[in-house]
Amino acid sequence: MGLFDIFKKKKVDQENQSAEVEQQTTPESALSESEKQVTDADQNQPAEKSANVAATDQQNQPVAKDAADTRVSATADHDEAKHEPAEVVAENSKDEHDGDQSVATDHNQNQGQKQDQNEDQHQDKQSNQDVYDRGLKQSRNGFAERFNRFLANFRSVDENFFEELEDTLIGADLGFDLAIQISNQVREAVKVQNIKDKDQIRSLIIEQMVSQYEAQGQNEDQTMHFAPAGQPTVILFVGVNGVGKTTTVGKLASTHKKEGKKVLLAAADTFRAGAVKQLQEWGNRANVPVVAGPEKADPASVVYTAVERAKEEHYDVLFVDTAGRLQNNVNLMQELSKINRVVKKVLPDAPQEVLLVLDATTGQNALQQAKLFQDSSDVTGIVLTKMDGTAKGGIVFAIRDSLHLPVKWIGFGEKATDLRVFSAEDFVYGMFKDLV
């Protein structure tokens, strides 16, 4: 079954599930008149009872007042006999009040912690598709708005139609070459199938996009590679500053720690102010140790120390955060090569992965960065971050078309659970479910 067929099946299943939920929901108007009368009678009973109680209390009020006066008088005489200072009474009252406040504060704090834990547990239990649907909302809405605006001008399938289609796809970050390819495929299919209906045209364009994406990824290896048992897996993270590289390292450390793996981090971005501290904070959150050197230390020396420790102390995974100055900086590329050599000196089969971190919101600029890193280092896959912050989303199609590198992880938010293994099926459905 092809990717587009899987998409259509998920669409039908979701629609059927929604229909079943609506049928199971009983509206309030469906209540019978007798049920309503019983409900109204039950609601009126407490009011009548309250009125009777109020009348009885009013009758007994004088007697209660006399008894209360007698008790107050006796209490006053007793207090005068005790000669207890007013200050002591006030302090005792204050202590009791403070104690009550302290108990209330502790209770509120505990409630807040429980609420945070429940939210984290709820986030962990969310399905992949739920996370994709939520994270792709902005991209889905942005693409749908752009696409519907294009189709609103639909009159006939002529040369102007295909030119506007190309502009629409380029504007969605698919890139020039891929937009031309899809436009030509749609042109050919329209001729063969004699399609003239707007809805058929919409479905055809989406089908061609998905089919082209699937065809280009036939030989991609999207799996994460790990070292044999008993040896540490080393994963390098490369990319320019500001793409979320250090945050990605921290999130993956948290994820693998929860899976029961023994994780170690290496803070090899020694040039960016705050990078080491940021990684150490992520390490503290996940209870994962971080190997760091002094400020402005040689990154390769930090990595060497980390690899030695990972090997000697039998760690399962070592994540290495590297520097990310300007991607066209020759020194940076030489530095990454040096780190790679240092790793191989200790562990000849490492690193098992070199993941390039890209910011989805930068669009075509991300592709230019990727090409330069790809030319100077052995990149094995892409981590696409900040996907929830772009209204285009076509960058995923452009990466496969231009780079032929697999997207292995995709990020939709700030929490560690918002970084997910990339799924083409969940991505396609989350991107186009409102269009077909």
Short mmCIF file of C-alpha atoms in Angstrom, two decimals:
data_model
loop_
_atom_site.label_atom_id
_atom_site.label_comp_id
_atom_site.label_asym_id
_atom_site.label_seq_id
_atom_site.Cartn_x
_atom_site.Cartn_y
_atom_site.Cartn_z
CA MET A 1 0.00 0.00 0.00
CA GLY A 2 1.43 3.35 -1.06
CA LEU A 3 1.82 6.36 1.21
CA PHE A 4 -1.15 8.19 -0.35
CA ASP A 5 -3.36 5.09 0.01
CA ILE A 6 -2.37 4.88 3.70
CA PHE A 7 -3.26 8.55 4.05
CA LYS A 8 -6.72 8.03 2.53
CA LYS A 9 -7.37 5.00 4.75
CA LYS A 10 -6.45 6.95 7.89
CA LYS A 11 -8.72 9.75 6.72
CA VAL A 12 -11.69 7.38 6.28
CA ASP A 13 -11.02 5.66 9.62
CA GLN A 14 -10.89 9.01 11.41
CA GLU A 15 -14.16 10.15 9.82
CA ASN A 16 -15.89 6.88 10.79
CA GLN A 17 -14.61 7.17 14.34
CA SER A 18 -15.90 10.75 14.62
CA ALA A 19 -19.31 9.66 13.30
CA GLU A 20 -19.53 6.89 15.91
CA VAL A 21 -18.72 9.35 18.72
CA GLU A 22 -21.45 11.72 17.55
CA GLN A 23 -24.00 8.89 17.45
CA GLN A 24 -23.12 7.81 21.00
CA THR A 25 -23.61 11.33 22.36
CA THR A 26 -27.19 11.83 23.59
CA PRO A 27 -28.33 15.49 23.32
CA GLU A 28 -30.17 17.12 26.19
CA SER A 29 -33.22 17.72 23.97
CA ALA A 30 -33.66 13.95 23.70
CA LEU A 31 -34.89 13.73 27.31
CA SER A 32 -38.56 12.82 27.58
CA GLU A 33 -41.08 15.18 29.20
CA SER A 34 -41.52 12.81 32.14
CA GLU A 35 -37.75 12.78 32.78
CA LYS A 36 -37.72 16.58 32.76
CA GLN A 37 -40.63 16.73 35.27
CA VAL A 38 -38.83 14.33 37.62
CA THR A 39 -35.64 16.41 37.35
CA ASP A 40 -37.53 19.67 38.04
CA ALA A 41 -39.24 18.13 41.06
CA ASP A 42 -35.88 16.99 42.48
CA GLN A 43 -34.45 20.47 42.04
CA ASN A 44 -37.43 22.13 43.81
CA GLN A 45 -37.29 19.88 46.90
CA PRO A 46 -34.15 21.43 48.44
CA ALA A 47 -35.60 24.92 48.03
CA GLU A 48 -38.84 24.01 49.87
CA LYS A 49 -36.86 22.33 52.63
CA SER A 50 -34.64 25.40 53.06
CA ALA A 51 -37.70 27.64 53.39
CA ASN A 52 -39.16 25.45 56.19
CA VAL A 53 -35.85 25.42 58.05
CA ALA A 54 -35.58 29.20 57.80
CA ALA A 55 -39.06 29.67 59.31
CA THR A 56 -38.25 27.37 62.23
CA ASP A 57 -34.96 29.21 62.92
CA GLN A 58 -36.77 32.56 63.01
CA GLN A 59 -39.21 31.28 65.65
CA ASN A 60 -36.38 30.01 67.88
CA GLN A 61 -34.27 33.16 67.54
CA PRO A 62 -35.32 34.93 70.85
CA VAL A 63 -34.65 31.84 72.95
CA ALA A 64 -31.27 31.33 71.30
CA LYS A 65 -30.39 34.99 71.91
CA ASP A 66 -31.08 34.77 75.68
CA ALA A 67 -29.00 31.61 75.95
CA ALA A 68 -26.15 33.20 74.04
CA ASP A 69 -26.16 36.29 76.34
CA THR A 70 -25.96 34.05 79.39
CA ARG A 71 -22.97 32.17 77.96
CA VAL A 72 -21.15 35.40 77.03
CA SER A 73 -21.59 36.78 80.56
CA ALA A 74 -20.24 33.62 82.15
CA THR A 75 -17.30 33.54 79.80
CA ALA A 76 -16.39 37.17 80.53
CA ASP A 77 -16.35 36.54 84.30
CA HIS A 78 -14.18 33.49 83.82
CA ASP A 79 -11.68 35.42 81.61
CA GLU A 80 -11.35 38.24 84.18
CA ALA A 81 -10.56 35.70 86.89
CA LYS A 82 -7.77 34.18 84.77
CA HIS A 83 -6.04 37.59 84.16
CA GLU A 84 -4.42 36.23 80.98
CA PRO A 85 -2.61 39.00 79.01
CA ALA A 86 -4.24 40.03 75.72
CA GLU A 87 -0.87 39.85 73.93
CA VAL A 88 -0.55 36.14 74.67
CA VAL A 89 -4.01 35.42 73.32
CA ALA A 90 -3.25 37.42 70.19
CA GLU A 91 0.05 35.62 69.64
CA ASN A 92 -1.53 32.20 70.10
CA SER A 93 -4.25 33.14 67.63
CA LYS A 94 -1.61 34.39 65.19
CA ASP A 95 0.43 31.17 65.54
CA GLU A 96 -2.65 29.07 64.83
CA HIS A 97 -3.45 31.25 61.80
CA ASP A 98 0.12 31.00 60.48
CA GLY A 99 0.07 27.26 60.97
CA ASP A 100 -3.14 27.02 58.98
CA GLN A 101 -1.61 29.16 56.23
CA SER A 102 1.53 26.96 56.14
CA VAL A 103 -0.55 23.80 55.82
CA ALA A 104 -2.59 25.41 53.05
CA THR A 105 0.57 26.49 51.21
CA ASP A 106 2.12 23.01 51.44
CA HIS A 107 -1.14 21.55 50.20
CA ASN A 108 -1.23 23.91 47.23
CA GLN A 109 2.41 23.15 46.36
CA ASN A 110 1.75 19.43 46.48
CA GLN A 111 -1.33 19.88 44.31
CA GLY A 112 0.75 21.89 41.79
CA GLN A 113 3.46 19.21 41.67
CA LYS A 114 0.86 16.51 41.16
CA GLN A 115 -0.74 18.56 38.39
CA ASP A 116 2.65 18.98 36.64
CA GLN A 117 3.31 15.25 36.94
CA ASN A 118 -0.13 14.47 35.52
CA GLU A 119 0.50 16.81 32.57
CA ASP A 120 3.86 15.11 31.86
CA GLN A 121 2.24 11.68 32.07
CA HIS A 122 -0.54 12.84 29.74
CA GLN A 123 2.08 14.13 27.30
CA ASP A 124 3.94 10.80 27.39
CA LYS A 125 0.72 8.88 26.70
CA GLN A 126 -0.21 10.96 23.66
CA SER A 127 -0.01 9.00 20.44
CA ASN A 128 2.43 9.96 17.72
CA GLN A 129 -0.47 11.10 15.53
CA ASP A 130 -1.84 13.36 18.29
CA VAL A 131 1.55 15.06 18.65
CA TYR A 132 1.92 15.43 14.87
CA ASP A 133 -1.60 16.85 14.51
CA ARG A 134 -0.98 19.42 17.23
CA GLY A 135 2.55 20.29 16.08
CA LEU A 136 1.61 20.65 12.41
CA LYS A 137 -1.45 22.82 13.03
CA GLN A 138 0.25 26.04 11.91
CA SER A 139 1.80 24.39 8.83
CA ARG A 140 -1.48 22.67 7.96
CA ASN A 141 -3.49 25.89 8.27
CA GLY A 142 -0.90 27.93 6.40
CA PHE A 143 -0.68 25.46 3.52
CA ALA A 144 -4.46 25.07 3.36
CA GLU A 145 -4.94 28.85 3.24
CA ARG A 146 -2.35 29.20 0.47
CA PHE A 147 -3.76 26.23 -1.45
CA ASN A 148 -7.41 27.29 -1.14
CA ARG A 149 -6.55 30.81 -2.26
CA PHE A 150 -4.96 29.32 -5.36
CA LEU A 151 -7.98 27.11 -6.09
CA ALA A 152 -10.41 30.01 -5.52
CA ASN A 153 -9.10 31.53 -8.74
CA PHE A 154 -9.65 28.25 -10.57
CA ARG A 155 -11.48 28.74 -13.86
CA SER A 156 -9.89 26.28 -16.25
CA VAL A 157 -6.80 24.10 -16.44
CA ASP A 158 -4.63 26.23 -18.68
CA GLU A 159 -1.06 27.50 -18.69
CA ASN A 160 -1.85 30.22 -16.14
CA PHE A 161 -3.20 27.53 -13.81
CA PHE A 162 0.10 25.63 -13.81
CA GLU A 163 2.16 28.80 -13.37
CA GLU A 164 0.10 29.71 -10.29
CA LEU A 165 0.43 26.15 -9.01
CA GLU A 166 4.23 26.40 -9.24
CA ASP A 167 4.22 29.74 -7.39
CA THR A 168 2.00 28.26 -4.67
CA LEU A 169 4.29 25.27 -4.12
CA ILE A 170 7.44 27.41 -4.12
CA GLY A 171 5.80 29.71 -1.56
CA ALA A 172 5.18 26.66 0.65
CA ASP A 173 8.95 25.96 0.82
CA LEU A 174 8.97 23.01 -1.57
CA GLY A 175 11.70 24.65 -3.64
CA PHE A 176 11.84 25.56 -7.34
CA ASP A 177 12.93 22.21 -8.80
CA LEU A 178 10.41 20.13 -6.86
CA ALA A 179 7.59 22.57 -7.65
CA ILE A 180 8.30 22.26 -11.38
CA GLN A 181 8.40 18.44 -11.15
CA ILE A 182 5.03 18.25 -9.38
CA SER A 183 3.47 20.77 -11.76
CA ASN A 184 4.57 18.71 -14.77
CA GLN A 185 3.22 15.51 -13.21
CA VAL A 186 -0.15 17.16 -12.51
CA ARG A 187 -0.22 18.51 -16.08
CA GLU A 188 0.29 15.02 -17.51
CA ALA A 189 -2.29 13.40 -15.19
CA VAL A 190 -4.91 16.03 -16.06
CA LYS A 191 -4.49 15.27 -19.75
CA VAL A 192 -4.65 11.50 -19.31
CA GLN A 193 -7.61 11.49 -16.89
CA ASN A 194 -9.37 14.53 -18.41
CA ILE A 195 -9.86 16.08 -14.95
CA LYS A 196 -11.81 19.35 -14.79
CA ASP A 197 -13.47 19.30 -11.35
CA LYS A 198 -11.92 21.49 -8.63
CA ASP A 199 -12.09 18.80 -5.92
CA GLN A 200 -10.47 16.25 -8.23
CA ILE A 201 -7.72 18.74 -9.04
CA ARG A 202 -7.09 19.32 -5.32
CA SER A 203 -6.84 15.60 -4.58
CA LEU A 204 -4.61 15.04 -7.61
CA ILE A 205 -2.08 17.70 -6.56
CA ILE A 206 -1.81 16.30 -3.03
CA GLU A 207 -1.48 12.77 -4.41
CA GLN A 208 1.35 13.83 -6.72
CA MET A 209 3.18 15.58 -3.85
CA VAL A 210 2.92 12.52 -1.61
CA SER A 211 3.81 10.06 -4.38
CA GLN A 212 6.85 12.09 -5.42
CA TYR A 213 7.99 12.29 -1.79
CA GLU A 214 7.58 8.53 -1.35
CA ALA A 215 9.42 7.69 -4.57
CA GLN A 216 12.43 9.83 -3.67
CA GLY A 217 12.80 8.13 -0.28
CA GLN A 218 12.95 4.52 -1.46
CA ASN A 219 16.61 4.02 -0.52
CA GLU A 220 16.71 6.20 2.60
CA ASP A 221 17.74 4.66 5.90
CA GLN A 222 15.63 6.30 8.61
CA THR A 223 16.70 3.97 11.42
CA MET A 224 19.04 5.05 14.20
CA HIS A 225 22.26 3.02 14.31
CA PHE A 226 23.77 1.80 17.58
CA ALA A 227 27.02 0.09 18.50
CA PRO A 228 27.12 -3.65 19.32
CA ALA A 229 26.29 -4.64 22.88
CA GLY A 230 29.06 -3.78 25.31
CA GLN A 231 30.30 -0.77 23.33
CA PRO A 232 29.14 2.84 23.67
CA THR A 233 27.23 4.43 20.81
CA VAL A 234 28.56 7.88 19.88
CA ILE A 235 26.22 10.38 18.20
CA LEU A 236 27.52 13.78 17.02
CA PHE A 237 25.21 16.77 16.56
CA VAL A 238 26.23 19.43 14.05
CA GLY A 239 24.57 22.62 12.82
CA VAL A 240 24.75 26.40 13.02
CA ASN A 241 23.98 28.37 16.17
CA GLY A 242 20.34 29.00 16.97
CA VAL A 243 18.80 25.92 15.37
CA GLY A 244 18.14 24.15 18.70
CA LYS A 245 21.14 21.82 18.68
CA THR A 246 21.87 21.86 22.42
CA THR A 247 18.18 21.57 23.26
CA THR A 248 17.88 18.57 20.93
CA VAL A 249 20.81 16.85 22.69
CA GLY A 250 19.11 17.43 26.04
CA LYS A 251 15.77 16.08 24.84
CA LEU A 252 17.29 12.93 23.37
CA ALA A 253 19.28 12.38 26.56
CA SER A 254 16.03 12.52 28.54
CA THR A 255 14.28 10.15 26.12
CA HIS A 256 17.05 7.52 26.19
CA LYS A 257 17.41 7.82 29.96
CA LYS A 258 13.71 6.98 30.37
CA GLU A 259 14.27 3.96 28.13
CA GLY A 260 16.73 2.63 30.71
CA LYS A 261 19.95 3.46 28.88
CA LYS A 262 23.08 4.76 30.57
CA VAL A 263 23.63 8.16 28.94
CA LEU A 264 26.59 10.56 28.90
CA LEU A 265 26.77 14.07 27.40
CA ALA A 266 29.79 15.95 26.03
CA ALA A 267 29.72 19.77 25.99
CA ALA A 268 32.02 20.37 23.01
CA ASP A 269 30.46 23.73 22.04
CA THR A 270 33.06 25.66 24.05
CA PHE A 271 32.89 28.88 22.04
CA ARG A 272 29.24 29.93 22.42
CA ALA A 273 28.58 31.76 25.67
CA GLY A 274 26.21 29.74 27.85
CA ALA A 275 26.26 26.57 25.73
CA VAL A 276 28.02 24.46 28.38
CA LYS A 277 25.75 25.71 31.16
CA GLN A 278 22.66 25.09 29.03
CA LEU A 279 23.68 21.48 28.42
CA GLN A 280 24.49 21.00 32.11
CA GLU A 281 20.97 22.17 32.98
CA TRP A 282 19.51 19.58 30.64
CA GLY A 283 21.79 16.99 32.24
CA ASN A 284 20.51 17.91 35.71
CA ARG A 285 16.89 17.58 34.56
CA ALA A 286 17.47 14.11 33.13
CA ASN A 287 19.95 13.07 35.86
CA VAL A 288 22.62 12.53 33.19
CA PRO A 289 26.32 13.44 33.69
CA VAL A 290 27.97 16.03 31.42
CA VAL A 291 31.66 16.08 30.48
CA ALA A 292 32.83 19.70 30.15
CA GLY A 293 36.17 21.49 30.00
CA PRO A 294 37.26 24.98 31.00
CA GLU A 295 36.00 28.01 29.07
CA LYS A 296 37.38 28.22 25.50
CA ALA A 297 38.82 24.71 25.84
CA ASP A 298 39.75 22.70 22.78
CA PRO A 299 36.48 20.94 21.74
CA ALA A 300 38.38 17.87 20.54
CA SER A 301 39.99 17.42 23.98
CA VAL A 302 36.56 17.53 25.64
CA VAL A 303 35.26 14.91 23.23
CA TYR A 304 38.32 12.70 23.76
CA THR A 305 37.78 12.78 27.54
CA ALA A 306 34.09 11.97 27.08
CA VAL A 307 34.72 9.05 24.73
CA GLU A 308 37.33 7.58 27.09
CA ARG A 309 34.91 7.84 30.00
CA ALA A 310 32.06 6.33 27.98
CA LYS A 311 34.24 3.39 27.10
CA GLU A 312 35.74 2.80 30.55
CA GLU A 313 32.49 3.23 32.50
CA HIS A 314 30.40 1.24 30.03
CA TYR A 315 27.91 3.91 28.97
CA ASP A 316 25.32 2.94 26.37
CA VAL A 317 25.12 6.27 24.54
CA LEU A 318 27.31 9.37 24.30
CA PHE A 319 25.70 12.49 22.80
CA VAL A 320 28.19 15.14 21.64
CA ASP A 321 27.11 18.78 21.29
CA THR A 322 29.45 20.59 18.87
CA ALA A 323 30.14 24.23 18.02
CA GLY A 324 28.03 25.96 15.39
CA ARG A 325 29.56 29.15 14.16
CA LEU A 326 29.03 30.33 10.58
CA GLN A 327 28.61 27.29 8.36
CA ASN A 328 31.03 28.65 5.74
CA ASN A 329 33.78 29.04 8.34
CA VAL A 330 36.61 26.76 7.22
CA ASN A 331 37.92 26.49 10.77
CA LEU A 332 34.60 25.10 11.95
CA MET A 333 34.58 22.37 9.33
CA GLN A 334 38.18 21.48 10.17
CA GLU A 335 37.24 21.35 13.84
CA LEU A 336 34.40 18.91 13.13
CA SER A 337 36.78 16.73 11.16
CA LYS A 338 39.22 16.77 14.07
CA ILE A 339 36.48 15.71 16.50
CA ASN A 340 35.57 12.86 14.18
CA ARG A 341 39.18 11.66 14.10
CA VAL A 342 39.48 11.84 17.90
CA VAL A 343 36.37 9.69 18.31
CA LYS A 344 37.69 7.06 15.89
CA LYS A 345 41.02 6.98 17.72
CA VAL A 346 39.28 5.59 20.82
CA LEU A 347 36.38 3.80 19.11
CA PRO A 348 37.23 2.92 15.48
CA ASP A 349 33.60 2.16 14.52
CA ALA A 350 32.25 5.41 15.96
CA PRO A 351 30.49 7.75 15.53
CA GLN A 352 27.45 5.70 14.64
CA GLU A 353 25.43 8.81 13.72
CA VAL A 354 26.21 12.40 12.67
CA LEU A 355 22.91 14.26 12.91
CA LEU A 356 22.50 17.67 11.28
CA VAL A 357 20.06 19.89 13.19
CA LEU A 358 18.01 22.26 11.02
CA ASP A 359 15.48 24.96 11.96
CA ALA A 360 12.28 24.40 9.96
CA THR A 361 11.32 28.08 10.21
CA THR A 362 14.34 29.15 8.12
CA GLY A 363 12.99 27.44 4.98
CA GLN A 364 15.34 27.39 2.01
CA ASN A 365 18.20 28.81 4.12
CA ALA A 366 18.19 25.51 6.01
CA LEU A 367 18.89 23.71 2.73
CA GLN A 368 21.92 25.89 2.03
CA GLN A 369 23.29 25.15 5.51
CA ALA A 370 22.67 21.45 5.02
CA LYS A 371 24.53 21.30 1.70
CA LEU A 372 27.65 22.89 3.21
CA PHE A 373 27.67 20.55 6.22
CA GLN A 374 26.98 17.59 3.97
CA ASP A 375 30.00 18.43 1.83
CA SER A 376 32.37 18.66 4.82
CA SER A 377 31.13 15.96 7.20
CA ASP A 378 29.56 12.51 7.00
CA VAL A 379 26.01 13.53 7.88
CA THR A 380 23.78 10.47 8.34
CA GLY A 381 20.44 12.15 9.05
CA ILE A 382 18.45 15.29 9.84
CA VAL A 383 16.83 16.53 13.04
CA LEU A 384 14.18 19.08 12.02
CA THR A 385 13.34 21.43 14.91
CA LYS A 386 10.67 24.12 15.52
CA MET A 387 8.24 22.50 13.10
CA ASP A 388 5.37 23.89 15.16
CA GLY A 389 6.55 27.43 14.36
CA THR A 390 6.33 27.44 10.56
CA ALA A 391 3.23 28.10 8.46
CA LYS A 392 4.72 26.45 5.35
CA GLY A 393 5.85 22.87 6.09
CA GLY A 394 7.13 22.10 2.61
CA ILE A 395 10.71 22.02 3.89
CA VAL A 396 10.32 18.28 4.63
CA PHE A 397 9.64 17.61 0.92
CA ALA A 398 12.50 19.90 -0.15
CA ILE A 399 15.03 18.16 2.13
CA ARG A 400 14.34 14.78 0.58
CA ASP A 401 14.37 16.20 -2.95
CA SER A 402 17.56 18.27 -2.59
CA LEU A 403 19.65 16.42 -0.01
CA HIS A 404 18.48 12.80 -0.17
CA LEU A 405 19.08 12.65 3.58
CA PRO A 406 16.54 11.04 5.91
CA VAL A 407 14.74 13.14 8.50
CA LYS A 408 15.19 10.95 11.60
CA TRP A 409 13.72 13.20 14.29
CA ILE A 410 11.24 16.07 14.20
CA GLY A 411 10.52 18.60 16.96
CA PHE A 412 7.15 20.21 17.73
CA GLY A 413 7.71 22.09 21.00
CA GLU A 414 9.79 22.75 24.11
CA LYS A 415 9.22 19.53 26.06
CA ALA A 416 11.39 16.45 25.65
CA THR A 417 8.31 14.47 24.58
CA ASP A 418 7.72 16.95 21.73
CA LEU A 419 10.76 15.54 19.90
CA ARG A 420 9.56 12.50 17.97
CA VAL A 421 10.95 9.86 15.65
CA PHE A 422 10.00 11.03 12.16
CA SER A 423 7.06 9.18 10.62
CA ALA A 424 6.20 9.92 6.98
CA GLU A 425 2.67 8.52 7.46
CA ASP A 426 1.90 10.71 10.48
CA PHE A 427 3.48 13.73 8.80
CA VAL A 428 1.48 13.40 5.57
CA TYR A 429 -1.78 12.88 7.45
CA GLY A 430 -1.13 15.78 9.85
CA MET A 431 -0.22 18.03 6.92
CA PHE A 432 -3.05 17.30 4.48
CA LYS A 433 -5.97 15.86 6.46
CA ASP A 434 -8.05 19.04 6.04
CA LEU A 435 -7.47 19.28 2.28
CA VAL A 436 -8.51 15.88 0.90
#
